[in-house]
Amino acid sequence: MAGGQMSFKRNHRMSLRRLRQSPLVRDLARQHRVSAEQLIQPHFVVEGLRGRETIPGLTGVHRETGDTLVRQVEKDLEGGVRKILLFGVPAAKRERDFSAGFTSAQIASLKKNFGKDLFVAVDVCLCSSTTHGHCGVMNPEGDHVENSATVAELAKAATLFAQAGADCVAPSDMMDGRVGAIREGLDAAGLERTLIMSYSAKFHSKFYGPFRVAADSAPKGGTRLKDRATYQIDPGNARDALASSLRDAEEGADILMVKPGLPYLDVLARLSSEIAKPWAVYEVSGEFAAVELMAREGLMDGPAAHVEAWTAFARAGASMIITYGARYAREWLSNV
Ligand code: PBG
């Protein structure tokens, strides 16, 4: 009897490596894989540029003019990239009464050129429009971003972007109540099919460095508020991310987002299992650039590392991924 038990054990000894033995078996056993259709390509379009400019750390991404944007999007479409997230950077910086004119014109031009072939999401925030680089309207003392005045500006801009043809508006400012105000504005304008993708779990992160160069949106001084800690979520506080995501879902967001991605995978895993909405994750500029810079130094296989990060996002529950590498995805995904 003892012998029988031993042979049972021998025959059924657990092997995890049996399922790792060949690419074909691994293909079949893999639980999560990323497809290029899940990815969203960010674009920066900057008013008043003479020609497009490269962005340190973001390989292949440019600060575009209106014309080069259309050409780049056209080229990307030929490669199958059909979803974009647009950041408009107006030339005139103000303290209030912002103009959505430049960004709206870019949206209209993309829609005129590409129509329904292209899904256009547009970032809604004021940091590229303000003199001081904060994401809203400052109080006269310069030590506080006023919530209601900011939300009113955001709702106004979101409605104008949607009227210009945006399929989706994506508020990234982290003011309280902006999703509800945007949804009301859209409804009042009869735009009931415009999606809202809320940056609902956006952390106060150091990983936004290259973006702030691209979008000309770093806090610039001139106020008594040095950083965005009074509106973005504290990195140590996952509960806050849950609360703001629940609230944004309640206020009418269709898609919720965790941002940055890799440092906040725990938040993505937890929130996506608790809140039954499509989840987006943003592989932000600093995460993207970290891989690119290591690859450039010969310290890492960059494309494979990006695919590994994207796979982690899918595993943690994201159904869509915003990444500066979306336009390379077909090539990168076929090489792993
Ligand atoms: C605007 C905004 C930021 C990002 C997207 N929208 C940066 C910030 O809060 O300063 C970051 C995106 C990236 O780093 O790629 N508020």
Tab-separated table of C-alpha atoms and ligand atoms in Angstrom:
chain	number	residue	atom	x	y	z
A	1	MET	CA	0.000	0.000	0.000
A	2	ALA	CA	2.778	2.342	0.891
A	3	GLY	CA	4.427	1.463	-2.429
A	4	GLY	CA	1.179	2.218	-4.311
A	5	GLN	CA	0.971	5.613	-2.742
A	6	MET	CA	4.538	6.360	-3.678
A	7	SER	CA	3.965	5.509	-7.329
A	8	PHE	CA	0.815	7.638	-7.300
A	9	LYS	CA	2.900	10.519	-6.076
A	10	ARG	CA	5.571	9.883	-8.647
A	11	ASN	CA	3.128	9.799	-11.547
A	12	HIS	CA	1.236	12.876	-10.481
A	13	ARG	CA	4.067	14.942	-9.129
A	14	MET	CA	3.176	18.492	-9.813
A	15	SER	CA	5.046	20.047	-12.682
A	16	LEU	CA	4.604	23.686	-13.479
A	17	ARG	CA	7.288	23.534	-16.108
A	18	ARG	CA	5.378	21.058	-18.303
A	19	LEU	CA	3.173	23.956	-19.416
A	20	ARG	CA	6.174	26.167	-20.085
A	21	GLN	CA	8.094	23.778	-22.298
A	22	SER	CA	7.445	25.265	-25.730
A	23	PRO	CA	6.083	28.404	-27.334
A	24	LEU	CA	3.043	26.501	-28.561
A	25	VAL	CA	2.094	25.180	-25.139
A	26	ARG	CA	2.747	28.602	-23.621
A	27	ASP	CA	0.440	30.147	-26.211
A	28	LEU	CA	-2.361	27.870	-25.057
A	29	ALA	CA	-1.785	28.200	-21.337
A	30	ARG	CA	-1.407	31.997	-21.263
A	31	GLN	CA	-4.205	33.682	-19.293
A	32	HIS	CA	-3.734	37.298	-20.372
A	33	ARG	CA	-2.528	38.762	-23.608
A	34	VAL	CA	-2.664	42.243	-25.007
A	35	SER	CA	-3.915	43.092	-28.459
A	36	ALA	CA	-3.178	46.262	-30.398
A	37	GLU	CA	-6.911	47.076	-30.462
A	38	GLN	CA	-6.802	47.802	-26.715
A	39	LEU	CA	-4.269	50.590	-27.018
A	40	ILE	CA	-4.774	54.351	-27.218
A	41	GLN	CA	-2.118	56.649	-28.704
A	42	PRO	CA	-1.631	60.074	-27.043
A	43	HIS	CA	-0.889	63.137	-29.207
A	44	PHE	CA	0.213	66.651	-28.324
A	45	VAL	CA	-0.845	69.482	-30.593
A	46	VAL	CA	0.687	72.843	-29.814
A	47	GLU	CA	-0.487	76.221	-31.048
A	48	GLY	CA	2.057	78.500	-32.694
A	49	LEU	CA	4.784	75.946	-33.473
A	50	ARG	CA	6.714	76.380	-36.724
A	51	GLY	CA	7.479	72.717	-37.055
A	52	ARG	CA	7.053	69.662	-34.926
A	53	GLU	CA	9.410	69.032	-32.025
A	54	THR	CA	10.670	65.849	-30.398
A	55	ILE	CA	9.992	65.201	-26.703
A	56	PRO	CA	12.831	64.022	-24.448
A	57	GLY	CA	12.231	60.401	-23.423
A	58	LEU	CA	9.154	59.806	-25.571
A	59	THR	CA	10.593	58.062	-28.609
A	60	GLY	CA	8.603	58.781	-31.759
A	61	VAL	CA	6.176	61.210	-30.077
A	62	HIS	CA	6.205	64.882	-31.053
A	63	ARG	CA	4.734	68.204	-30.148
A	64	GLU	CA	2.753	68.518	-33.365
A	65	THR	CA	1.418	71.452	-35.340
A	66	GLY	CA	-2.152	71.144	-36.626
A	67	ASP	CA	-0.821	69.970	-39.996
A	68	THR	CA	1.759	67.488	-38.751
A	69	LEU	CA	-0.853	66.066	-36.366
A	70	VAL	CA	-3.153	65.198	-39.252
A	71	ARG	CA	-0.274	63.633	-41.182
A	72	GLN	CA	0.894	61.607	-38.190
A	73	VAL	CA	-2.623	60.375	-37.437
A	74	GLU	CA	-3.051	59.413	-41.088
A	75	LYS	CA	0.175	57.442	-41.033
A	76	ASP	CA	-0.833	55.758	-37.781
A	77	LEU	CA	-4.236	54.860	-39.219
A	78	GLU	CA	-2.507	53.078	-42.089
A	79	GLY	CA	-0.751	51.055	-39.407
A	80	GLY	CA	-4.059	50.288	-37.701
A	81	VAL	CA	-3.961	52.804	-34.807
A	82	ARG	CA	-7.556	53.976	-34.551
A	83	LYS	CA	-7.859	55.331	-31.008
A	84	ILE	CA	-6.157	58.495	-29.835
A	85	LEU	CA	-6.030	60.749	-26.789
A	86	LEU	CA	-5.464	64.372	-27.753
A	87	PHE	CA	-3.769	67.038	-25.629
A	88	GLY	CA	-4.216	70.563	-26.936
A	89	VAL	CA	-1.718	73.212	-25.866
A	90	PRO	CA	-2.963	76.766	-26.589
A	91	ALA	CA	-0.485	79.605	-27.081
A	92	ALA	CA	-2.229	82.140	-24.859
A	93	LYS	CA	-1.909	81.405	-21.137
A	94	ARG	CA	-4.564	82.889	-18.884
A	95	GLU	CA	-5.771	82.857	-15.291
A	96	ARG	CA	-9.480	82.404	-16.092
A	97	ASP	CA	-11.933	82.625	-19.028
A	98	PHE	CA	-9.929	80.097	-20.986
A	99	SER	CA	-10.429	79.525	-24.670
A	100	ALA	CA	-11.135	76.049	-26.006
A	101	GLY	CA	-10.849	77.342	-29.573
A	102	PHE	CA	-7.472	75.929	-30.586
A	103	THR	CA	-8.112	72.397	-29.303
A	104	SER	CA	-11.677	72.370	-30.671
A	105	ALA	CA	-10.353	73.323	-34.105
A	106	GLN	CA	-7.893	70.384	-34.014
A	107	ILE	CA	-10.689	67.992	-33.072
A	108	ALA	CA	-12.854	69.290	-35.902
A	109	SER	CA	-9.997	68.914	-38.351
A	110	LEU	CA	-9.319	65.313	-37.299
A	111	LYS	CA	-12.996	64.466	-37.585
A	112	LYS	CA	-13.258	66.155	-40.974
A	113	ASN	CA	-10.293	64.132	-42.241
A	114	PHE	CA	-10.979	60.766	-40.660
A	115	GLY	CA	-14.596	60.661	-39.450
A	116	LYS	CA	-15.611	57.440	-37.809
A	117	ASP	CA	-12.367	55.669	-38.716
A	118	LEU	CA	-10.831	57.404	-35.719
A	119	PHE	CA	-11.907	57.379	-32.064
A	120	VAL	CA	-10.932	60.733	-30.609
A	121	ALA	CA	-10.676	61.118	-26.846
A	122	VAL	CA	-9.654	64.585	-25.651
A	123	ASP	CA	-7.964	65.416	-22.369
A	124	VAL	CA	-9.857	68.048	-20.400
A	125	CYS	CA	-7.622	70.010	-18.045
A	126	LEU	CA	-6.456	73.591	-17.640
A	127	CYS	CA	-2.768	73.058	-16.835
A	128	SER	CA	-1.665	73.774	-20.424
A	129	SER	CA	-3.780	76.943	-20.487
A	130	THR	CA	-2.887	78.645	-17.219
A	131	THR	CA	-0.094	81.157	-16.653
A	132	HIS	CA	0.993	79.283	-13.516
A	133	GLY	CA	0.672	75.682	-14.778
A	134	HIS	CA	-1.839	74.552	-12.174
A	135	CYS	CA	-4.881	72.539	-13.274
A	136	GLY	CA	-7.440	75.236	-12.488
A	137	VAL	CA	-8.393	78.729	-11.390
A	138	MET	CA	-6.307	80.073	-8.485
A	139	ASN	CA	-7.794	82.106	-5.663
A	140	PRO	CA	-6.602	85.732	-5.437
A	141	GLU	CA	-4.131	84.812	-2.667
A	142	GLY	CA	-2.504	82.265	-4.997
A	143	ASP	CA	-2.474	79.456	-2.466
A	144	HIS	CA	-5.512	77.397	-3.520
A	145	VAL	CA	-7.105	76.068	-6.705
A	146	GLU	CA	-10.769	77.061	-6.570
A	147	ASN	CA	-12.972	74.049	-7.106
A	148	SER	CA	-16.241	75.505	-8.450
A	149	ALA	CA	-14.685	78.086	-10.741
A	150	THR	CA	-12.449	75.341	-12.184
A	151	VAL	CA	-15.264	72.841	-12.646
A	152	ALA	CA	-17.297	75.453	-14.527
A	153	GLU	CA	-14.401	76.034	-16.937
A	154	LEU	CA	-13.871	72.292	-17.419
A	155	ALA	CA	-17.543	71.640	-18.173
A	156	LYS	CA	-17.539	74.477	-20.685
A	157	ALA	CA	-14.436	73.131	-22.443
A	158	ALA	CA	-15.706	69.531	-22.458
A	159	THR	CA	-18.970	70.556	-24.122
A	160	LEU	CA	-17.103	72.556	-26.776
A	161	PHE	CA	-14.768	69.599	-27.451
A	162	ALA	CA	-17.748	67.282	-27.797
A	163	GLN	CA	-19.499	69.760	-30.093
A	164	ALA	CA	-16.350	69.850	-32.221
A	165	GLY	CA	-16.702	66.085	-32.644
A	166	ALA	CA	-14.786	64.413	-29.796
A	167	ASP	CA	-16.055	60.880	-29.169
A	168	CYS	CA	-14.851	60.994	-25.586
A	169	VAL	CA	-13.837	63.674	-23.091
A	170	ALA	CA	-11.289	62.770	-20.441
A	171	PRO	CA	-11.042	65.061	-17.397
A	172	SER	CA	-7.604	64.780	-15.772
A	173	ASP	CA	-7.709	67.721	-13.371
A	174	MET	CA	-8.872	65.926	-10.155
A	175	MET	CA	-11.303	68.624	-9.013
A	176	ASP	CA	-14.341	67.441	-7.033
A	177	GLY	CA	-17.566	67.061	-8.958
A	178	ARG	CA	-16.227	67.654	-12.444
A	179	VAL	CA	-17.638	64.472	-13.957
A	180	GLY	CA	-21.168	65.368	-12.848
A	181	ALA	CA	-20.810	68.905	-14.173
A	182	ILE	CA	-19.429	67.673	-17.496
A	183	ARG	CA	-22.234	65.130	-17.847
A	184	GLU	CA	-24.812	67.852	-17.156
A	185	GLY	CA	-23.202	70.147	-19.704
A	186	LEU	CA	-23.186	67.404	-22.337
A	187	ASP	CA	-26.808	66.509	-21.629
A	188	ALA	CA	-27.869	70.144	-21.813
A	189	ALA	CA	-26.208	70.391	-25.232
A	190	GLY	CA	-27.937	67.223	-26.444
A	191	LEU	CA	-24.647	65.292	-26.570
A	192	GLU	CA	-25.843	62.159	-24.887
A	193	ARG	CA	-23.540	59.802	-26.784
A	194	THR	CA	-20.254	61.428	-25.796
A	195	LEU	CA	-18.255	59.155	-23.515
A	196	ILE	CA	-16.610	60.406	-20.357
A	197	MET	CA	-13.349	58.703	-19.454
A	198	SER	CA	-12.460	59.925	-15.997
A	199	TYR	CA	-8.921	59.956	-14.688
A	200	SER	CA	-10.613	58.819	-11.500
A	201	ALA	CA	-7.563	57.401	-9.721
A	202	LYS	CA	-4.857	59.855	-10.645
A	203	PHE	CA	-1.998	60.017	-8.196
A	204	HIS	CA	0.334	62.843	-7.269
A	205	SER	CA	3.282	61.332	-9.074
A	206	LYS	CA	6.834	62.120	-10.119
A	207	PHE	CA	6.337	59.992	-13.235
A	208	TYR	CA	4.736	62.835	-15.243
A	209	GLY	CA	8.053	64.577	-16.017
A	210	PRO	CA	8.339	64.251	-19.824
A	211	PHE	CA	4.628	65.004	-20.240
A	212	ARG	CA	4.950	68.346	-18.527
A	213	VAL	CA	7.658	69.318	-21.003
A	214	ALA	CA	5.461	68.162	-23.898
A	215	ALA	CA	2.312	69.898	-22.649
A	216	ASP	CA	4.081	72.924	-21.221
A	217	SER	CA	2.175	72.274	-18.013
A	218	ALA	CA	4.555	72.103	-15.060
A	219	PRO	CA	3.601	74.322	-12.109
A	220	LYS	CA	5.700	77.375	-12.930
A	221	GLY	CA	5.780	79.332	-9.740
A	222	GLY	CA	4.205	82.759	-9.424
A	223	THR	CA	1.793	81.202	-6.925
A	224	ARG	CA	2.206	79.890	-3.412
A	225	LEU	CA	1.265	76.382	-4.528
A	226	LYS	CA	4.378	74.480	-5.594
A	227	ASP	CA	2.887	71.173	-6.684
A	228	ARG	CA	-0.393	69.336	-7.325
A	229	ALA	CA	-0.639	67.655	-3.924
A	230	THR	CA	-3.824	69.534	-2.983
A	231	TYR	CA	-5.789	67.986	-5.832
A	232	GLN	CA	-4.124	64.744	-6.969
A	233	ILE	CA	-4.260	61.565	-4.846
A	234	ASP	CA	-1.549	60.915	-2.256
A	235	PRO	CA	0.592	57.913	-3.339
A	236	GLY	CA	0.036	56.267	0.036
A	237	ASN	CA	-3.729	56.383	-0.195
A	238	ALA	CA	-5.476	53.627	-2.160
A	239	ARG	CA	-8.782	54.231	-0.354
A	240	ASP	CA	-8.973	57.708	-1.839
A	241	ALA	CA	-8.679	56.175	-5.299
A	242	LEU	CA	-11.606	53.880	-4.534
A	243	ALA	CA	-13.714	56.763	-3.225
A	244	SER	CA	-13.068	59.018	-6.195
A	245	SER	CA	-13.659	56.212	-8.695
A	246	LEU	CA	-16.970	55.253	-7.062
A	247	ARG	CA	-17.994	58.899	-7.089
A	248	ASP	CA	-17.036	59.433	-10.734
A	249	ALA	CA	-18.945	56.295	-11.762
A	250	GLU	CA	-21.947	57.608	-9.867
A	251	GLU	CA	-21.641	61.028	-11.532
A	252	GLY	CA	-21.760	59.513	-14.994
A	253	ALA	CA	-18.280	58.411	-16.067
A	254	ASP	CA	-18.351	55.573	-18.613
A	255	ILE	CA	-14.697	54.607	-18.274
A	256	LEU	CA	-12.508	54.898	-15.177
A	257	MET	CA	-8.735	55.131	-15.093
A	258	VAL	CA	-5.740	54.434	-12.912
A	259	LYS	CA	-2.676	56.563	-13.519
A	260	PRO	CA	0.306	56.035	-13.441
A	261	GLY	CA	0.243	52.319	-14.231
A	262	LEU	CA	3.079	50.151	-12.910
A	263	PRO	CA	3.539	51.876	-9.531
A	264	TYR	CA	-0.231	51.558	-8.926
A	265	LEU	CA	-0.978	48.033	-10.189
A	266	ASP	CA	-2.401	47.082	-6.797
A	267	VAL	CA	-4.908	49.915	-7.123
A	268	LEU	CA	-5.864	48.819	-10.636
A	269	ALA	CA	-6.339	45.198	-9.547
A	270	ARG	CA	-8.444	46.165	-6.567
A	271	LEU	CA	-10.578	48.837	-8.185
A	272	SER	CA	-11.249	46.887	-11.367
A	273	SER	CA	-12.513	43.956	-9.327
A	274	GLU	CA	-14.678	46.199	-7.138
A	275	ILE	CA	-16.179	48.542	-9.718
A	276	ALA	CA	-17.834	46.993	-12.754
A	277	LYS	CA	-16.821	49.547	-15.363
A	278	PRO	CA	-14.304	49.366	-18.182
A	279	TRP	CA	-10.926	50.306	-16.720
A	280	ALA	CA	-8.243	52.248	-18.501
A	281	VAL	CA	-4.670	52.537	-17.335
A	282	TYR	CA	-2.148	55.164	-18.404
A	283	GLU	CA	1.454	54.059	-18.937
A	284	VAL	CA	2.540	57.622	-18.227
A	285	SER	CA	5.405	59.534	-19.773
A	286	GLY	CA	7.891	58.774	-16.981
A	287	GLU	CA	7.173	55.045	-17.084
A	288	PHE	CA	7.484	54.995	-20.833
A	289	ALA	CA	10.667	57.068	-20.832
A	290	ALA	CA	12.287	54.938	-18.105
A	291	VAL	CA	12.097	51.910	-20.385
A	292	GLU	CA	13.250	53.880	-23.407
A	293	LEU	CA	16.268	55.303	-21.572
A	294	MET	CA	17.303	51.906	-20.214
A	295	ALA	CA	16.934	50.391	-23.667
A	296	ARG	CA	19.082	53.142	-25.127
A	297	GLU	CA	21.803	52.311	-22.602
A	298	GLY	CA	21.627	48.651	-23.634
A	299	LEU	CA	20.215	47.685	-20.253
A	300	MET	CA	16.885	46.317	-21.421
A	301	ASP	CA	14.993	45.045	-24.451
A	302	GLY	CA	12.662	48.055	-24.693
A	303	PRO	CA	9.843	46.642	-26.862
A	304	ALA	CA	9.643	43.433	-24.838
A	305	ALA	CA	9.640	45.433	-21.608
A	306	HIS	CA	6.731	47.580	-22.829
A	307	VAL	CA	4.790	44.466	-23.788
A	308	GLU	CA	5.527	43.024	-20.342
A	309	ALA	CA	4.121	46.169	-18.701
A	310	TRP	CA	1.020	46.084	-20.934
A	311	THR	CA	0.467	42.425	-20.058
A	312	ALA	CA	0.668	43.325	-16.368
A	313	PHE	CA	-2.027	45.960	-16.957
A	314	ALA	CA	-4.300	43.398	-18.634
A	315	ARG	CA	-3.651	40.938	-15.789
A	316	ALA	CA	-4.567	43.604	-13.243
A	317	GLY	CA	-7.895	44.245	-14.968
A	318	ALA	CA	-7.415	47.001	-17.542
A	319	SER	CA	-9.386	46.675	-20.734
A	320	MET	CA	-7.651	49.612	-22.402
A	321	ILE	CA	-4.145	51.024	-22.151
A	322	ILE	CA	-3.001	54.535	-22.974
A	323	THR	CA	0.596	54.285	-24.109
A	324	TYR	CA	3.043	56.348	-26.144
A	325	GLY	CA	4.024	53.059	-27.825
A	326	ALA	CA	0.598	52.277	-29.310
A	327	ARG	CA	1.850	52.988	-32.816
A	328	TYR	CA	4.579	50.353	-32.440
A	329	ALA	CA	2.312	47.753	-30.890
A	330	ARG	CA	1.765	45.543	-33.909
A	331	GLU	CA	5.483	45.164	-34.394
A	332	TRP	CA	6.300	44.798	-30.706
A	333	LEU	CA	3.508	42.337	-29.981
A	334	SER	CA	4.459	40.089	-32.858
A	335	ASN	CA	8.053	39.826	-31.652
A	336	VAL	CA	7.425	38.399	-28.204
B	1	PBG	C1	-2.895	66.965	-16.864
B	1	PBG	C2	-2.283	65.644	-17.160
B	1	PBG	C3	-1.051	65.069	-16.764
B	1	PBG	C4	-0.933	63.874	-17.457
B	1	PBG	C5	-2.079	63.727	-18.236
B	1	PBG	N1	-2.908	64.823	-18.021
B	1	PBG	C6	0.073	65.524	-15.933
B	1	PBG	C7	-0.028	66.211	-14.690
B	1	PBG	O1	-0.926	65.997	-13.882
B	1	PBG	O2	0.858	67.020	-14.499
B	1	PBG	C8	0.259	62.952	-17.396
B	1	PBG	C9	0.475	62.050	-18.552
B	1	PBG	C10	1.863	61.523	-18.667
B	1	PBG	O3	2.747	61.734	-17.821
B	1	PBG	O4	2.099	60.824	-19.655
B	1	PBG	N2	-3.159	67.360	-15.644
